[in-house]
Amino acid sequence: MVETADVVAVEQPQASVGVDLGIATLATLSDGSTIPGPKAHTALLKRLRRTSRSLSRKRKGSANRRKAKAKLARLHSRIANIRRDAT
């Protein structure tokens, strides 16, 4: 071990805040302020409805149904990734 005089201890900040993760908002702090989450679902809701409706109209076993199913899966994945990135 080496003793040096130039090392200064780091002072911890006095104020601290608690964080509550939620569904309606991404986070609520103990001082009352809120951090809104991404609105990926509401922004992509129209496209999600349209794509889901398009899939339901396809004939089972067809190539177009397979393509529509992949398109819907990509959209669900996109929404999940946006939520995961925000967290």
GROMACS .gro file of N, CA and C in nm:
model
  261
    1MET      N    1   0.084  -0.117   0.000
    1MET     CA    2   0.000   0.000   0.000
    1MET      C    3   0.089   0.124   0.000
    2VAL      N    4   0.038   0.227  -0.065
    2VAL     CA    5   0.110   0.352  -0.076
    2VAL      C    6   0.023   0.462  -0.020
    3GLU      N    7   0.080   0.546   0.063
    3GLU     CA    8   0.005   0.659   0.117
    3GLU      C    9   0.036   0.783   0.035
    4THR      N   10  -0.069   0.851  -0.013
    4THR     CA   11  -0.051   0.974  -0.088
    4THR      C   12  -0.140   1.081  -0.027
    5ALA      N   13  -0.095   1.205  -0.038
    5ALA     CA   14  -0.170   1.315   0.021
    5ALA      C   15  -0.267   1.380  -0.077
    6ASP      N   16  -0.256   1.350  -0.209
    6ASP     CA   17  -0.339   1.418  -0.308
    6ASP      C   18  -0.475   1.353  -0.331
    7VAL      N   19  -0.504   1.241  -0.269
    7VAL     CA   20  -0.633   1.174  -0.285
    7VAL      C   21  -0.733   1.236  -0.187
    8VAL      N   22  -0.846   1.284  -0.242
    8VAL     CA   23  -0.949   1.348  -0.161
    8VAL      C   24  -1.072   1.257  -0.160
    9ALA      N   25  -1.128   1.237  -0.045
    9ALA     CA   26  -1.247   1.152  -0.034
    9ALA      C   27  -1.366   1.218  -0.103
   10VAL      N   28  -1.446   1.139  -0.168
   10VAL     CA   29  -1.564   1.189  -0.238
   10VAL      C   30  -1.678   1.206  -0.138
   11GLU      N   31  -1.739   1.323  -0.138
   11GLU     CA   32  -1.852   1.347  -0.049
   11GLU      C   33  -1.981   1.303  -0.117
   12GLN      N   34  -2.062   1.234  -0.044
   12GLN     CA   35  -2.189   1.187  -0.098
   12GLN      C   36  -2.289   1.302  -0.095
   13PRO      N   37  -2.375   1.311  -0.196
   13PRO     CA   38  -2.477   1.416  -0.194
   13PRO      C   39  -2.575   1.395  -0.078
   14GLN      N   40  -2.624   1.504  -0.025
   14GLN     CA   41  -2.713   1.498   0.091
   14GLN      C   42  -2.853   1.451   0.054
   15ALA      N   43  -2.904   1.498  -0.059
   15ALA     CA   44  -3.041   1.466  -0.097
   15ALA      C   45  -3.046   1.332  -0.170
   16SER      N   46  -3.147   1.253  -0.141
   16SER     CA   47  -3.167   1.128  -0.212
   16SER      C   48  -3.315   1.120  -0.249
   17VAL      N   49  -3.343   1.038  -0.347
   17VAL     CA   50  -3.480   1.028  -0.395
   17VAL      C   51  -3.511   0.881  -0.422
   18GLY      N   52  -3.634   0.840  -0.392
   18GLY     CA   53  -3.678   0.704  -0.419
   18GLY      C   54  -3.748   0.698  -0.554
   19VAL      N   55  -3.739   0.585  -0.620
   19VAL     CA   56  -3.798   0.568  -0.753
   19VAL      C   57  -3.896   0.452  -0.748
   20ASP      N   58  -4.016   0.476  -0.803
   20ASP     CA   59  -4.118   0.372  -0.812
   20ASP      C   60  -4.151   0.353  -0.960
   21LEU      N   61  -4.118   0.236  -1.014
   21LEU     CA   62  -4.149   0.206  -1.153
   21LEU      C   63  -4.295   0.162  -1.162
   22GLY      N   64  -4.364   0.210  -1.266
   22GLY     CA   65  -4.505   0.178  -1.276
   22GLY      C   66  -4.551   0.152  -1.417
   23ILE      N   67  -4.680   0.142  -1.432
   23ILE     CA   68  -4.741   0.111  -1.562
   23ILE      C   69  -4.788   0.239  -1.629
   24ALA      N   70  -4.858   0.324  -1.557
   24ALA     CA   71  -4.910   0.447  -1.616
   24ALA      C   72  -4.798   0.544  -1.652
   25THR      N   73  -4.699   0.555  -1.564
   25THR     CA   74  -4.581   0.636  -1.592
   25THR      C   75  -4.459   0.546  -1.577
   26LEU      N   76  -4.352   0.581  -1.646
   26LEU     CA   77  -4.231   0.499  -1.639
   26LEU      C   78  -4.176   0.497  -1.496
   27ALA      N   79  -4.166   0.615  -1.436
   27ALA     CA   80  -4.113   0.623  -1.300
   27ALA      C   81  -4.178   0.739  -1.226
   28THR      N   82  -4.203   0.720  -1.098
   28THR     CA   83  -4.251   0.826  -1.010
   28THR      C   84  -4.148   0.843  -0.900
   29LEU      N   85  -4.100   0.965  -0.884
   29LEU     CA   86  -3.999   0.992  -0.783
   29LEU      C   87  -4.066   1.027  -0.651
   30SER      N   88  -3.994   1.009  -0.541
   30SER     CA   89  -4.052   1.033  -0.410
   30SER      C   90  -4.079   1.181  -0.384
   31ASP      N   91  -4.019   1.270  -0.463
   31ASP     CA   92  -4.048   1.413  -0.446
   31ASP      C   93  -4.174   1.454  -0.522
   32GLY      N   94  -4.243   1.359  -0.586
   32GLY     CA   95  -4.369   1.387  -0.653
   32GLY      C   96  -4.360   1.403  -0.803
   33SER      N   97  -4.241   1.420  -0.858
   33SER     CA   98  -4.229   1.436  -1.003
   33SER      C   99  -4.238   1.300  -1.071
   34THR      N  100  -4.286   1.302  -1.194
   34THR     CA  101  -4.302   1.179  -1.270
   34THR      C  102  -4.221   1.186  -1.398
   35ILE      N  103  -4.178   1.070  -1.444
   35ILE     CA  104  -4.108   1.058  -1.571
   35ILE      C  105  -4.198   0.977  -1.662
   36PRO      N  106  -4.251   1.040  -1.768
   36PRO     CA  107  -4.342   0.966  -1.856
   36PRO      C  108  -4.268   0.862  -1.939
   37GLY      N  109  -4.336   0.752  -1.963
   37GLY     CA  110  -4.277   0.645  -2.043
   37GLY      C  111  -4.301   0.667  -2.190
   38PRO      N  112  -4.242   0.585  -2.275
   38PRO     CA  113  -4.264   0.598  -2.419
   38PRO      C  114  -4.405   0.556  -2.454
   39LYS      N  115  -4.465   0.624  -2.546
   39LYS     CA  116  -4.600   0.591  -2.588
   39LYS      C  117  -4.596   0.511  -2.718
   40ALA      N  118  -4.516   0.408  -2.718
   40ALA     CA  119  -4.499   0.327  -2.838
   40ALA      C  120  -4.630   0.260  -2.877
   41HIS      N  121  -4.702   0.213  -2.776
   41HIS     CA  122  -4.826   0.141  -2.806
   41HIS      C  123  -4.930   0.234  -2.864
   42THR      N  124  -4.944   0.354  -2.809
   42THR     CA  125  -5.044   0.446  -2.862
   42THR      C  126  -5.003   0.501  -2.997
   43ALA      N  127  -4.873   0.519  -3.018
   43ALA     CA  128  -4.827   0.571  -3.147
   43ALA      C  129  -4.844   0.467  -3.256
   44LEU      N  130  -4.825   0.341  -3.223
   44LEU     CA  131  -4.833   0.234  -3.323
   44LEU      C  132  -4.965   0.157  -3.317
   45LEU      N  133  -5.060   0.204  -3.237
   45LEU     CA  134  -5.185   0.132  -3.217
   45LEU      C  135  -5.266   0.120  -3.346
   46LYS      N  136  -5.271   0.226  -3.424
   46LYS     CA  137  -5.347   0.223  -3.549
   46LYS      C  138  -5.288   0.121  -3.645
   47ARG      N  139  -5.156   0.120  -3.656
   47ARG     CA  140  -5.092   0.024  -3.745
   47ARG      C  141  -5.109  -0.118  -3.693
   48LEU      N  142  -5.106  -0.134  -3.560
   48LEU     CA  143  -5.124  -0.266  -3.500
   48LEU      C  144  -5.264  -0.320  -3.530
   49ARG      N  145  -5.366  -0.234  -3.516
   49ARG     CA  146  -5.503  -0.277  -3.546
   49ARG      C  147  -5.519  -0.316  -3.693
   50ARG      N  148  -5.465  -0.232  -3.781
   50ARG     CA  149  -5.478  -0.257  -3.924
   50ARG      C  150  -5.408  -0.386  -3.965
   51THR      N  151  -5.289  -0.410  -3.912
   51THR     CA  152  -5.214  -0.530  -3.946
   51THR      C  153  -5.280  -0.655  -3.891
   52SER      N  154  -5.333  -0.645  -3.769
   52SER     CA  155  -5.401  -0.759  -3.709
   52SER      C  156  -5.529  -0.793  -3.786
   53ARG      N  157  -5.601  -0.689  -3.826
   53ARG     CA  158  -5.723  -0.710  -3.903
   53ARG      C  159  -5.690  -0.772  -4.039
   54SER      N  160  -5.581  -0.728  -4.099
   54SER     CA  161  -5.538  -0.783  -4.228
   54SER      C  162  -5.503  -0.930  -4.215
   55LEU      N  163  -5.436  -0.966  -4.106
   55LEU     CA  164  -5.400  -1.107  -4.084
   55LEU      C  165  -5.525  -1.193  -4.069
   56SER      N  166  -5.625  -1.142  -3.998
   56SER     CA  167  -5.744  -1.223  -3.974
   56SER      C  168  -5.824  -1.250  -4.102
   57ARG      N  169  -5.805  -1.168  -4.203
   57ARG     CA  170  -5.878  -1.185  -4.329
   57ARG      C  171  -5.810  -1.281  -4.426
   58LYS      N  172  -5.688  -1.322  -4.396
   58LYS     CA  173  -5.614  -1.410  -4.487
   58LYS      C  174  -5.659  -1.554  -4.469
   59ARG      N  175  -5.651  -1.630  -4.577
   59ARG     CA  176  -5.687  -1.770  -4.573
   59ARG      C  177  -5.577  -1.849  -4.502
   60LYS      N  178  -5.617  -1.938  -4.413
   60LYS     CA  179  -5.520  -2.016  -4.337
   60LYS      C  180  -5.437  -2.104  -4.430
   61GLY      N  181  -5.305  -2.102  -4.405
   61GLY     CA  182  -5.215  -2.185  -4.484
   61GLY      C  183  -5.160  -2.117  -4.609
   62SER      N  184  -5.205  -1.995  -4.638
   62SER     CA  185  -5.159  -1.927  -4.760
   62SER      C  186  -5.027  -1.856  -4.736
   63ALA      N  187  -4.959  -1.825  -4.845
   63ALA     CA  188  -4.832  -1.753  -4.837
   63ALA      C  189  -4.855  -1.609  -4.790
   64ASN      N  190  -4.967  -1.550  -4.833
   64ASN     CA  191  -4.997  -1.413  -4.789
   64ASN      C  192  -5.025  -1.407  -4.639
   65ARG      N  193  -5.085  -1.513  -4.583
   65ARG     CA  194  -5.107  -1.516  -4.439
   65ARG      C  195  -4.974  -1.526  -4.365
   66ARG      N  196  -4.882  -1.606  -4.419
   66ARG     CA  197  -4.751  -1.619  -4.358
   66ARG      C  198  -4.677  -1.485  -4.357
   67LYS      N  199  -4.688  -1.411  -4.468
   67LYS     CA  200  -4.624  -1.279  -4.475
   67LYS      C  201  -4.690  -1.180  -4.379
   68ALA      N  202  -4.823  -1.184  -4.370
   68ALA     CA  203  -4.894  -1.093  -4.279
   68ALA      C  204  -4.862  -1.126  -4.134
   69LYS      N  205  -4.847  -1.255  -4.105
   69LYS     CA  206  -4.813  -1.296  -3.969
   69LYS      C  207  -4.674  -1.248  -3.931
   70ALA      N  208  -4.580  -1.256  -4.024
   70ALA     CA  209  -4.444  -1.207  -3.999
   70ALA      C  210  -4.444  -1.055  -3.980
   71LYS      N  211  -4.526  -0.986  -4.058
   71LYS     CA  212  -4.535  -0.840  -4.046
   71LYS      C  213  -4.590  -0.800  -3.908
   72LEU      N  214  -4.692  -0.871  -3.861
   72LEU     CA  215  -4.749  -0.843  -3.730
   72LEU      C  216  -4.649  -0.875  -3.619
   73ALA      N  217  -4.574  -0.983  -3.636
   73ALA     CA  218  -4.473  -1.020  -3.535
   73ALA      C  219  -4.364  -0.914  -3.528
   74ARG      N  220  -4.322  -0.859  -3.644
   74ARG     CA  221  -4.221  -0.753  -3.645
   74ARG      C  222  -4.272  -0.629  -3.573
   75LEU      N  223  -4.399  -0.597  -3.592
   75LEU     CA  224  -4.458  -0.479  -3.527
   75LEU      C  225  -4.464  -0.498  -3.375
   76HIS      N  226  -4.506  -0.617  -3.330
   76HIS     CA  227  -4.507  -0.646  -3.187
   76HIS      C  228  -4.366  -0.640  -3.129
   77SER      N  229  -4.270  -0.690  -3.205
   77SER     CA  230  -4.131  -0.688  -3.160
   77SER      C  231  -4.080  -0.545  -3.149
   78ARG      N  232  -4.118  -0.461  -3.244
   78ARG     CA  233  -4.077  -0.320  -3.242
   78ARG      C  234  -4.130  -0.250  -3.116
   79ILE      N  235  -4.258  -0.274  -3.085
   79ILE     CA  236  -4.318  -0.213  -2.966
   79ILE      C  237  -4.247  -0.262  -2.840
   80ALA      N  238  -4.219  -0.391  -2.833
   80ALA     CA  239  -4.151  -0.448  -2.717
   80ALA      C  240  -4.010  -0.391  -2.702
   81ASN      N  241  -3.940  -0.372  -2.813
   81ASN     CA  242  -3.805  -0.316  -2.808
   81ASN      C  243  -3.805  -0.171  -2.762
   82ILE      N  244  -3.904  -0.094  -2.805
   82ILE     CA  245  -3.913   0.046  -2.762
   82ILE      C  246  -3.936   0.052  -2.612
   83ARG      N  247  -4.024  -0.035  -2.559
   83ARG     CA  248  -4.050  -0.040  -2.415
   83ARG      C  249  -3.925  -0.084  -2.338
   84ARG      N  250  -3.857  -0.184  -2.391
   84ARG     CA  251  -3.738  -0.236  -2.324
   84ARG      C  252  -3.626  -0.131  -2.322
   85ASP      N  253  -3.609  -0.057  -2.431
   85ASP     CA  254  -3.507   0.047  -2.436
   85ASP      C  255  -3.535   0.158  -2.336
   86ALA      N  256  -3.661   0.191  -2.318
   86ALA     CA  257  -3.696   0.298  -2.223
   86ALA      C  258  -3.666   0.256  -2.080
   87THR      N  259  -3.687   0.128  -2.051
   87THR     CA  260  -3.660   0.079  -1.917
   87THR      C  261  -3.512   0.077  -1.890
   0.00000   0.00000   0.00000
